mmCIF file of C-alpha atoms and ligand atoms in Angstrom:
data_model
loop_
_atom_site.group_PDB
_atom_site.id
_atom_site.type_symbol
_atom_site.label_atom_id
_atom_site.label_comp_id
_atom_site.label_asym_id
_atom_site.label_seq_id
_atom_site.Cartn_x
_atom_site.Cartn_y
_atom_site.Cartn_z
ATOM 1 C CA UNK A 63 187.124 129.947 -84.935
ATOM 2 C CA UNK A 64 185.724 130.661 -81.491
ATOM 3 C CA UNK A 65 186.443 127.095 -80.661
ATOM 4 C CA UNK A 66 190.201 127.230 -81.390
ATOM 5 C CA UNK A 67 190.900 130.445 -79.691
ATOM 6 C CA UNK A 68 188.607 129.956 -76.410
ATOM 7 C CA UNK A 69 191.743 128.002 -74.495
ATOM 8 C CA UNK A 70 194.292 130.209 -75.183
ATOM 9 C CA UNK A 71 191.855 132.959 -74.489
ATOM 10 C CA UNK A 72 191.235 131.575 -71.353
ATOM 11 C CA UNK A 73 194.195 130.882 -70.398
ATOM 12 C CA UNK A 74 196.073 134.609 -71.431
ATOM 13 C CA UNK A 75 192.513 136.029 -69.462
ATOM 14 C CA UNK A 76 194.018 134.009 -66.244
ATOM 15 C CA UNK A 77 196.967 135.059 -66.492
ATOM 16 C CA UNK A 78 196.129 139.120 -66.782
ATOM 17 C CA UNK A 79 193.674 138.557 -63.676
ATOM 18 C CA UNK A 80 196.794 136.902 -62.315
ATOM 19 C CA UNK A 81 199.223 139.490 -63.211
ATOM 20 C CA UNK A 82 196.789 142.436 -62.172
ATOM 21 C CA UNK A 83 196.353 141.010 -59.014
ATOM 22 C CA UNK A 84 199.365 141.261 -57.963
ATOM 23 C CA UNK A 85 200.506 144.502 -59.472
ATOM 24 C CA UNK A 86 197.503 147.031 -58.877
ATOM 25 C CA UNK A 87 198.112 147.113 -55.156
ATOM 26 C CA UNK A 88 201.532 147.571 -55.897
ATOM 27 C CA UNK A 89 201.254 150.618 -58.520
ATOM 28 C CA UNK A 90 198.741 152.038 -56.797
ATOM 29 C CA UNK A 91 195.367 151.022 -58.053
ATOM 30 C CA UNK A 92 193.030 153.202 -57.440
ATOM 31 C CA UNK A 93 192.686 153.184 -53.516
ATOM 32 C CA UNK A 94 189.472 152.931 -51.550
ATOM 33 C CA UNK A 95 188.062 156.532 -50.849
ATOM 34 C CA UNK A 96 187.944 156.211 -47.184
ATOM 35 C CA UNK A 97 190.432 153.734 -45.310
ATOM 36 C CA UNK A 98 189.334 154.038 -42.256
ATOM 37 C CA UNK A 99 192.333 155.247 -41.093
ATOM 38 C CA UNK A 100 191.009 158.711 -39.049
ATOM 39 C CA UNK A 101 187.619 156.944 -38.255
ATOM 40 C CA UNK A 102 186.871 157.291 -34.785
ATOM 41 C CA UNK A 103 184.024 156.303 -32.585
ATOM 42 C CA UNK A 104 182.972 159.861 -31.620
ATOM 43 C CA UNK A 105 182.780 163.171 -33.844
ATOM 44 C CA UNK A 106 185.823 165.136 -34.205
ATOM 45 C CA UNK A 107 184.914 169.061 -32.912
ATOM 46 C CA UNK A 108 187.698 171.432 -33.968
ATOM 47 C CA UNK A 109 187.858 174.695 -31.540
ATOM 48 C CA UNK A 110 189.712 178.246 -33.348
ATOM 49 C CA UNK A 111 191.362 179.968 -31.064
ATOM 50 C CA UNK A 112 191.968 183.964 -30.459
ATOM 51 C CA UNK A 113 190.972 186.115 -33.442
ATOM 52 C CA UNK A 114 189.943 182.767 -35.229
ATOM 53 C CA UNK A 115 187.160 181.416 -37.283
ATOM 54 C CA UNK A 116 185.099 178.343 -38.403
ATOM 55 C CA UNK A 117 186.024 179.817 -42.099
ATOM 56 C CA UNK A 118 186.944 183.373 -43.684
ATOM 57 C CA UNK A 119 185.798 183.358 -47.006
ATOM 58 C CA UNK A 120 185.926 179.983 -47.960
ATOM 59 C CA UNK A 121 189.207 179.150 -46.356
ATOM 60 C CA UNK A 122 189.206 176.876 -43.428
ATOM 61 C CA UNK A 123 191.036 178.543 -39.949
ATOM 62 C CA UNK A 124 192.533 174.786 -39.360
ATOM 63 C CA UNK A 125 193.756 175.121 -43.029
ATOM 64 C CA UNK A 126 192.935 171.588 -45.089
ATOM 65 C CA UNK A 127 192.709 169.961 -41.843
ATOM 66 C CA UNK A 128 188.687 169.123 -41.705
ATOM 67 C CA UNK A 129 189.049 167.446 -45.565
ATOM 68 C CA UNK A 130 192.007 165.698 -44.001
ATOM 69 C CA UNK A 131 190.523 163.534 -41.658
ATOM 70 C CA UNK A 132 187.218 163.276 -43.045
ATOM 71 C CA UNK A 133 188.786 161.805 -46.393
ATOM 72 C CA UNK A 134 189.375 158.774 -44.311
ATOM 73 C CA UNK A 135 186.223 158.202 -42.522
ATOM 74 C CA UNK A 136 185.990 161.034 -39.504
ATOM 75 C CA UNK A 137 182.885 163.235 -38.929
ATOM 76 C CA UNK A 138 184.764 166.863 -38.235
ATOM 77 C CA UNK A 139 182.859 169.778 -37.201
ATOM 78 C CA UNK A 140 184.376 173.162 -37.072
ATOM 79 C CA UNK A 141 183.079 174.920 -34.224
ATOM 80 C CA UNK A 142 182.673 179.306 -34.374
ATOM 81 C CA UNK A 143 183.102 180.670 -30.660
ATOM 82 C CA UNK A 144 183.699 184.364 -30.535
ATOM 83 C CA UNK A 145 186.510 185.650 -31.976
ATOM 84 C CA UNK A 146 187.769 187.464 -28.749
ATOM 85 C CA UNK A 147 186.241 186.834 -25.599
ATOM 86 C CA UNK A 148 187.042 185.301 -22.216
ATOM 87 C CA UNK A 149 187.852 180.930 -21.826
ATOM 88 C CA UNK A 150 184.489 180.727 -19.921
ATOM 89 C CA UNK A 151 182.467 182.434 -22.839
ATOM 90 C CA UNK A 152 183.577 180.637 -25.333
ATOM 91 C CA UNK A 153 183.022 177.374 -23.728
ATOM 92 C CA UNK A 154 179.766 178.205 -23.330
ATOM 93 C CA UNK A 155 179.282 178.833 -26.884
ATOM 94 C CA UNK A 156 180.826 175.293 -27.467
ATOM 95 C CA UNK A 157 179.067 173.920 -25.255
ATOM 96 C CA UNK A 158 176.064 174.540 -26.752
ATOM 97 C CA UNK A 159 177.125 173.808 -30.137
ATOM 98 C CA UNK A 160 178.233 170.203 -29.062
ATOM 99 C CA UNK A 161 174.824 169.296 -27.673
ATOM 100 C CA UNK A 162 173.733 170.381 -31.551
ATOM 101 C CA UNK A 163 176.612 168.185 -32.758
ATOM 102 C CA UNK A 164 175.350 165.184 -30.802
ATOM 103 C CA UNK A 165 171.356 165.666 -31.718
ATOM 104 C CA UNK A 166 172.615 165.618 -35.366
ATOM 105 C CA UNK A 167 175.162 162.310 -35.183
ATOM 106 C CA UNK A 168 173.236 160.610 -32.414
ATOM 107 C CA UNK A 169 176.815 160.464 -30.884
ATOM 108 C CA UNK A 170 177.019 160.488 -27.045
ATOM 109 C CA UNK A 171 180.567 162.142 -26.835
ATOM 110 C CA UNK A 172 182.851 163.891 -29.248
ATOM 111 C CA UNK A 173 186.605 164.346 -29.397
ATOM 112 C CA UNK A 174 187.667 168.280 -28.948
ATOM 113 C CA UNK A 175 190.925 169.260 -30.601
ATOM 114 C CA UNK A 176 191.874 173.211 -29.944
ATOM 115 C CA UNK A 177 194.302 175.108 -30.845
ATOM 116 C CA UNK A 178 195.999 178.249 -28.665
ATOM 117 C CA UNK A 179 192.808 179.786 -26.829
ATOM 118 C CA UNK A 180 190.752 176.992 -28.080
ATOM 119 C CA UNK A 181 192.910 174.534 -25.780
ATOM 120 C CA UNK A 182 191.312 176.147 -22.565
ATOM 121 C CA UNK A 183 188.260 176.739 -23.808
ATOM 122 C CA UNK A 184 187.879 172.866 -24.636
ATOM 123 C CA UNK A 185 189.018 172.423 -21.470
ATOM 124 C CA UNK A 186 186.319 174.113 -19.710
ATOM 125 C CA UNK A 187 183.766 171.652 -21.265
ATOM 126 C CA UNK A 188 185.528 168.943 -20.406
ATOM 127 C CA UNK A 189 185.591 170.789 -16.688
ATOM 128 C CA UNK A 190 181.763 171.368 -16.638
ATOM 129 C CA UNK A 191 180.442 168.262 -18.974
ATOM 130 C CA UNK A 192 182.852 165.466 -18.762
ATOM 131 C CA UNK A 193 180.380 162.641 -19.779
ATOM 132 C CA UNK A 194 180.069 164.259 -23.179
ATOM 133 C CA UNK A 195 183.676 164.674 -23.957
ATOM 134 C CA UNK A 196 185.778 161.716 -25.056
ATOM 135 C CA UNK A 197 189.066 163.501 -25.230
ATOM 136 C CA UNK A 198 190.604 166.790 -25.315
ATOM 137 C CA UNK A 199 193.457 167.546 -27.433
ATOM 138 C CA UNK A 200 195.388 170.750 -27.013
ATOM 139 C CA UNK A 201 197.263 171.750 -29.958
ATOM 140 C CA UNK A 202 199.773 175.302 -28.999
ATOM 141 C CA UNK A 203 197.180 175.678 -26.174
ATOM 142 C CA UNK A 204 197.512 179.091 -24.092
ATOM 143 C CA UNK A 205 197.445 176.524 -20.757
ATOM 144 C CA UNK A 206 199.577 178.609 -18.837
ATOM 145 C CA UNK A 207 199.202 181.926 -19.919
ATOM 146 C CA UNK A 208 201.248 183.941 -22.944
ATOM 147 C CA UNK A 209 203.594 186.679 -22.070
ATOM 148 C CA UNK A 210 202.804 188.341 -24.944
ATOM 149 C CA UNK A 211 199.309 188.663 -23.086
ATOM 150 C CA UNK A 212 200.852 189.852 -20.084
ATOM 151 C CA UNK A 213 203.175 192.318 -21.817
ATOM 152 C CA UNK A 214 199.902 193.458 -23.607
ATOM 153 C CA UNK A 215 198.056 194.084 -20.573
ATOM 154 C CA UNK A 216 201.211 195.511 -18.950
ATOM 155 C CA UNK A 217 200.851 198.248 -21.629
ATOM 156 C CA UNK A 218 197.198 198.928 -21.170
ATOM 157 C CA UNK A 219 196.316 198.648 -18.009
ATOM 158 C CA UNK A 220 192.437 197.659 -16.682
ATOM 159 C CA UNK A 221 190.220 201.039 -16.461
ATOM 160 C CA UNK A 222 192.347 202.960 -18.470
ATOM 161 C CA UNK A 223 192.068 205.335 -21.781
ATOM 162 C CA UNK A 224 193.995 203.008 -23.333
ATOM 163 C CA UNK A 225 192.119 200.059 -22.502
ATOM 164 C CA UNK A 226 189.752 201.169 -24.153
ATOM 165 C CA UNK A 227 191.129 202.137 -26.900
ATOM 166 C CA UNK A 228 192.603 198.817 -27.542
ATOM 167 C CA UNK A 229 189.554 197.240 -26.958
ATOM 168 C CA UNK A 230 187.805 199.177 -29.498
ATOM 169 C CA UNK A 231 190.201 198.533 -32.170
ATOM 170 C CA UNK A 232 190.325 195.020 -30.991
ATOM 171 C CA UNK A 233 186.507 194.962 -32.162
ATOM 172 C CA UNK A 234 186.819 196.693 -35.281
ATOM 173 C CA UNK A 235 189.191 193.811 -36.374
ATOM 174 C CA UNK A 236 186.919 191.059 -35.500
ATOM 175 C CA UNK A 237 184.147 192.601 -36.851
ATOM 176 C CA UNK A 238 186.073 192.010 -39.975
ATOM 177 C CA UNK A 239 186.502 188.703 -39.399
ATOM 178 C CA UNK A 240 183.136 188.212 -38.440
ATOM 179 C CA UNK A 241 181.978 190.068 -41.952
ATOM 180 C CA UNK A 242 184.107 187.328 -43.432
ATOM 181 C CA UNK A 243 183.237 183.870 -41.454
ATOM 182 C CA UNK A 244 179.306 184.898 -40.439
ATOM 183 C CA UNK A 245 179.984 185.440 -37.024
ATOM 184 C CA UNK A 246 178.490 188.277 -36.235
ATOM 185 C CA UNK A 247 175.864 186.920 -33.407
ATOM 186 C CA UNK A 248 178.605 186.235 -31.101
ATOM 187 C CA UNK A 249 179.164 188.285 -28.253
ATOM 188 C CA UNK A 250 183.030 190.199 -28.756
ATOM 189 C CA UNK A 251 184.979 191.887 -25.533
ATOM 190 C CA UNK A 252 188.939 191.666 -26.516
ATOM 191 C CA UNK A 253 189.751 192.751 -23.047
ATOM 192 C CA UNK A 254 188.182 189.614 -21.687
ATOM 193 C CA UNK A 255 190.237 187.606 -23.517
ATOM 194 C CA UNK A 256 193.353 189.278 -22.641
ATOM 195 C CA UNK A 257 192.570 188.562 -19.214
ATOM 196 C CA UNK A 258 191.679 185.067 -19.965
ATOM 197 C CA UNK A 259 195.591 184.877 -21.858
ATOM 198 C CA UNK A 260 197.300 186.838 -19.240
ATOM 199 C CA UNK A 261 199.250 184.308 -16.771
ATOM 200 C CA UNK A 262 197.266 185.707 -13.961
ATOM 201 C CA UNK A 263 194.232 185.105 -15.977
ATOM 202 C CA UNK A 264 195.358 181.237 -16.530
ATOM 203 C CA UNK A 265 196.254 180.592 -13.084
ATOM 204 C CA UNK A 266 192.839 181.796 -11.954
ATOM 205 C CA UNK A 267 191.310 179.652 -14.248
ATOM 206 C CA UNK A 268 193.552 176.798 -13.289
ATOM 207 C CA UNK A 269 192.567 176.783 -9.835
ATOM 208 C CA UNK A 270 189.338 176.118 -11.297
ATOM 209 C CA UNK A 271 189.701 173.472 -13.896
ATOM 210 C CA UNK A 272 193.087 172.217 -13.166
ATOM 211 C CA UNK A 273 191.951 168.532 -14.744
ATOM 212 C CA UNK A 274 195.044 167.316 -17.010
ATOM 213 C CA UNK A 275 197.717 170.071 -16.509
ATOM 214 C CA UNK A 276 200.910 169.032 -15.428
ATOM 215 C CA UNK A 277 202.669 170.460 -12.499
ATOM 216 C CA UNK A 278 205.754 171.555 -14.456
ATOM 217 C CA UNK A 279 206.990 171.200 -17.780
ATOM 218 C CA UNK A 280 206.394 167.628 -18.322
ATOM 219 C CA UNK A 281 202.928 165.192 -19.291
ATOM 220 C CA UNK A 282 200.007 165.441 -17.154
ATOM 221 C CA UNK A 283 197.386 162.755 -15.783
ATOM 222 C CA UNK A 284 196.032 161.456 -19.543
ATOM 223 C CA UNK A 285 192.732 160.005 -18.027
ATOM 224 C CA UNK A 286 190.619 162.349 -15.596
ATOM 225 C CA UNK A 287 186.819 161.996 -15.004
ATOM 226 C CA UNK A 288 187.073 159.779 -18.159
ATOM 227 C CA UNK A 289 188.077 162.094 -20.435
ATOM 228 C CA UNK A 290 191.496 161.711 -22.407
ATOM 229 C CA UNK A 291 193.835 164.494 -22.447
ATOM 230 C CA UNK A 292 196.563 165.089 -25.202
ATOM 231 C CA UNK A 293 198.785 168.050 -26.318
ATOM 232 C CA UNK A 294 201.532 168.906 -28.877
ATOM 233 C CA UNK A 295 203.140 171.991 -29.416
ATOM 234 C CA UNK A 296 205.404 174.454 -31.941
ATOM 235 C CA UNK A 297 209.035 175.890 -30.609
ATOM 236 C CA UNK A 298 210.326 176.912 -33.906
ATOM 237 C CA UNK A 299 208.996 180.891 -34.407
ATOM 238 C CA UNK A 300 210.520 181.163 -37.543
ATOM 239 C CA UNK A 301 209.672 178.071 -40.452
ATOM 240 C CA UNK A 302 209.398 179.883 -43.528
ATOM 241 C CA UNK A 303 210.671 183.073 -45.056
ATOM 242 C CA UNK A 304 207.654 183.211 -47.462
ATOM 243 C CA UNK A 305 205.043 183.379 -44.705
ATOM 244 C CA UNK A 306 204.260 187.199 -43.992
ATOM 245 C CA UNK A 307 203.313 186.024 -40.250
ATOM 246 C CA UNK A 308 206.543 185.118 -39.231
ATOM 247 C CA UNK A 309 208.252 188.251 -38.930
ATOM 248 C CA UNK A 310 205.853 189.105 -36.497
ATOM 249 C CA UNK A 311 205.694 185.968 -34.599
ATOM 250 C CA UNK A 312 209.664 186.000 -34.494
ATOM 251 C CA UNK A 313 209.656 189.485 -33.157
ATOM 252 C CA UNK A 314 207.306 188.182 -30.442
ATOM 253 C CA UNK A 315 209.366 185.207 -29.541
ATOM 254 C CA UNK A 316 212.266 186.814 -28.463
ATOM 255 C CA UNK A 317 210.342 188.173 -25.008
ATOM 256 C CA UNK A 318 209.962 184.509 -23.895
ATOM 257 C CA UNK A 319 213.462 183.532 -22.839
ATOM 258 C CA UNK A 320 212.028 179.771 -23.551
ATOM 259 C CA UNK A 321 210.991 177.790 -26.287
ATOM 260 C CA UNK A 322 207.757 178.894 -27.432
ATOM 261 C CA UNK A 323 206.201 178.994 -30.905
ATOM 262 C CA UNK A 324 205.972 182.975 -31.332
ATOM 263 C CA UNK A 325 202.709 183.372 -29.248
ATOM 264 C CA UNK A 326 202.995 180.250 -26.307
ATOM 265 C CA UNK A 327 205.980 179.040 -24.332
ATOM 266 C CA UNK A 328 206.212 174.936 -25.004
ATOM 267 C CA UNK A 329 205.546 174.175 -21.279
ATOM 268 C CA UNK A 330 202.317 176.254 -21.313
ATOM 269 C CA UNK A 331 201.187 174.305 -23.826
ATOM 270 C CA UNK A 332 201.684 170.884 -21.955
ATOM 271 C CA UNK A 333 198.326 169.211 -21.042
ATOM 272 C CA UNK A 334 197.888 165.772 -20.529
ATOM 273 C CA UNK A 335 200.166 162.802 -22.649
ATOM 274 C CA UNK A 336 201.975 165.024 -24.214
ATOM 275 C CA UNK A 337 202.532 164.216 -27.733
ATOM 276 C CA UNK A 338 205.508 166.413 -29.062
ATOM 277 C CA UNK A 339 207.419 169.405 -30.072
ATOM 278 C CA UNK A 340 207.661 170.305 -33.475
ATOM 279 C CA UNK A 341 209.483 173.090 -35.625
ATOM 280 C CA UNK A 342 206.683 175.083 -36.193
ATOM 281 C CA UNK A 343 205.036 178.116 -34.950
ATOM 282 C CA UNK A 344 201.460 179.233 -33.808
ATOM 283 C CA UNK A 345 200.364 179.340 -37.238
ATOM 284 C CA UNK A 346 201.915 176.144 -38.345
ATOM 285 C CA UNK A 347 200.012 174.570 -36.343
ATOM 286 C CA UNK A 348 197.164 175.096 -37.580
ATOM 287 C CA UNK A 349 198.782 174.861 -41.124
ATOM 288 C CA UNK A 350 198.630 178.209 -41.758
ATOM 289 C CA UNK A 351 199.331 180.430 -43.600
ATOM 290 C CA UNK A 352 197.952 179.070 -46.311
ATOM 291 C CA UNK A 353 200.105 175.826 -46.110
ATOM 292 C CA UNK A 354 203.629 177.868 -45.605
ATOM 293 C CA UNK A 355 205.203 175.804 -43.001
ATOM 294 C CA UNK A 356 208.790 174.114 -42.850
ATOM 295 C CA UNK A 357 208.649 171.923 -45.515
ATOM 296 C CA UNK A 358 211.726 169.941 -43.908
ATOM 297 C CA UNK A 359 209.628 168.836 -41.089
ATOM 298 C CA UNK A 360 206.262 167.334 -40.197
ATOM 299 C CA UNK A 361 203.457 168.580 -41.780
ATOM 300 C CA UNK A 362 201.274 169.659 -39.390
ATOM 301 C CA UNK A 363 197.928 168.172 -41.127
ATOM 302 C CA UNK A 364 199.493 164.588 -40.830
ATOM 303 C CA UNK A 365 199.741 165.349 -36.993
ATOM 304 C CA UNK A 366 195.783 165.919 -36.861
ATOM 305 C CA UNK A 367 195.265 162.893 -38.942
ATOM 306 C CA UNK A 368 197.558 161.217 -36.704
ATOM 307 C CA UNK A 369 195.901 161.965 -33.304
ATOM 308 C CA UNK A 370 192.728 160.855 -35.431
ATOM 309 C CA UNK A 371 193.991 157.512 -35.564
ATOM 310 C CA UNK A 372 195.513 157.509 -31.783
ATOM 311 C CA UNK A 373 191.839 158.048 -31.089
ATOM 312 C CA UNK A 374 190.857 155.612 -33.236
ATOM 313 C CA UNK A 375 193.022 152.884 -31.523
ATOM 314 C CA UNK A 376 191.714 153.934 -28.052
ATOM 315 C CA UNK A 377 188.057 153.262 -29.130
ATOM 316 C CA UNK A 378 187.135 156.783 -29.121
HETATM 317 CA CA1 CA B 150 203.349 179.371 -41.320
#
């Protein structure tokens, strides 16, 4: 019995090997778990910016971004700088958490990608330790300065009642967030950070790290002391009506008289190649909140897995 079926068994096996060969990658077989596609050389360190986080109970501050781009082969860290305190501060803090990074990888360099204050304070390491940064990527980076900062400081000006004030309440919020995300060893001073925001604040700290900014509105040198430079930027303050941020960040945007995404103007933002403009705001960009984002346009987490790639294809 075996005898007369074996050919035609044979034969109809073939043929389904055949047939699944060809179809499976065409249906979607199952794919492979990591392609590869956001696997870069160096670790990817992302950098929160004002008010931010590593995580607030459970839910990432770059929001599905680090499951992103490991899924397809990166090594992400989330770095947790204070909350609120000035761009030289916080680099500090980063610095030293990037010299943990790199005893636990064995990696010689990693890849920085901030967003808002986090796109100075990357830049500071890349100022002070340029042979251990492979690239900086500034994502709605406060490069320039806000003018919400400077309207904010205009309002409470230094050594005043009100200063303090603000400052105090200012702390009592990030406590909060520190309750929430575990960072309560980190050194908070709100006013420090408004400085740090203010234009006046930026330009200071320009003169002083000026690697990668562009000299108006345009892309900057991409390459300095060997480190890459990249930005990309929000100037739609408004994306989506079910967001409870974007009243707020609409409100803001109107004192800018320029494209900006609610919090930055789009040429303060510019740093190195830059990359784009997109319609979203300061929270889109980081894909929050919670995912509410103009669903007509990019979504922000493919940018992030995209720039993983770019890096990727420059070896780094
Ligand atoms: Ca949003």
């Amino acid at each position: 019995m075996s005898g007369f079926l074996d050919p035609l068994f044979r034969r109809s096996l073939r043929q389904l090997c055949f047939v699944l060969a060809i179809c499976l990658p065409l249906f979607g077989a199952p794919a492979q778990a990591q392609s590869g596609y956001t696997q870069t050389r160096y670790p990817i360190v992302l950098v929160h910016g004002l008010f931010g986080f590593d995580s607030f109970l459970g839910v990432d501050y770059f929001y599905g971004i680090p499951s992103a781009l490991r899924q397809d082969g990166a090594r992400v860290f989330v770095a947790q700088v204070s909350a609120a305190n000035s761009t030289e501060v916080r680099g500090e803090q980063l610095l030293s958490q990037i010299k943990n990074i790199m005893a636990i990888t064995g990696a010689s360099k990693v890849n920085l990608i901030g967003h808002s204050h986090g796109g100075p304070t990357i830049r500071y390491v890349a100022g002070v330790a340029p042979q251990l940064v492979a690239s900086v990527t500034s994502v709605g980076g406060v490069n320039k300065g806000s003018r919400v900062a400077d309207i904010l400081r205009g309002i409470v000006p230094a050594g005043t009642l009100s200063e303090t004030l603000v400052n105090n309440a200012a702390k009592a919020f990030v406590a909060l967030i520190n309750l929430g995300s575990g960072g309560t060893s980190l050194a908070q001073m709100p006013v420090a950070a408004l400085n740090s925001l203010s234009t006046a604040g930026s330009l200071d700290f320009n003169r002083r790290f000026p690697q990668a900014l562009p000299g108006d509105c345009g892309s900057g040198p991409e390459l300095v002391n060997g480190v890459r430079y990249y930005s990309w930027a929000g100037t739609q303050p408004v994306t989506n009506v079910l967001d409870i941020s974007d009243g707020a960040l609409g409100i803001m945007s109107l004192v800018f008289g320029q494209a900006n995404d609610g919090l930055v103007s789009a040429c303060s933002s510019r740093l190195g190649k830059h990359l784009g403009d997109y319609r979203q705001n300061h929270l889109d960009e980081v894909n929050q909140v919670l995912g509410l984002r103009d669903w007509f346009s990019v979504d922000p987490v493919t940018l992030y897995r995209q720039q993983a790639n770019r890096l990727k294809q420059a070896n780094l």
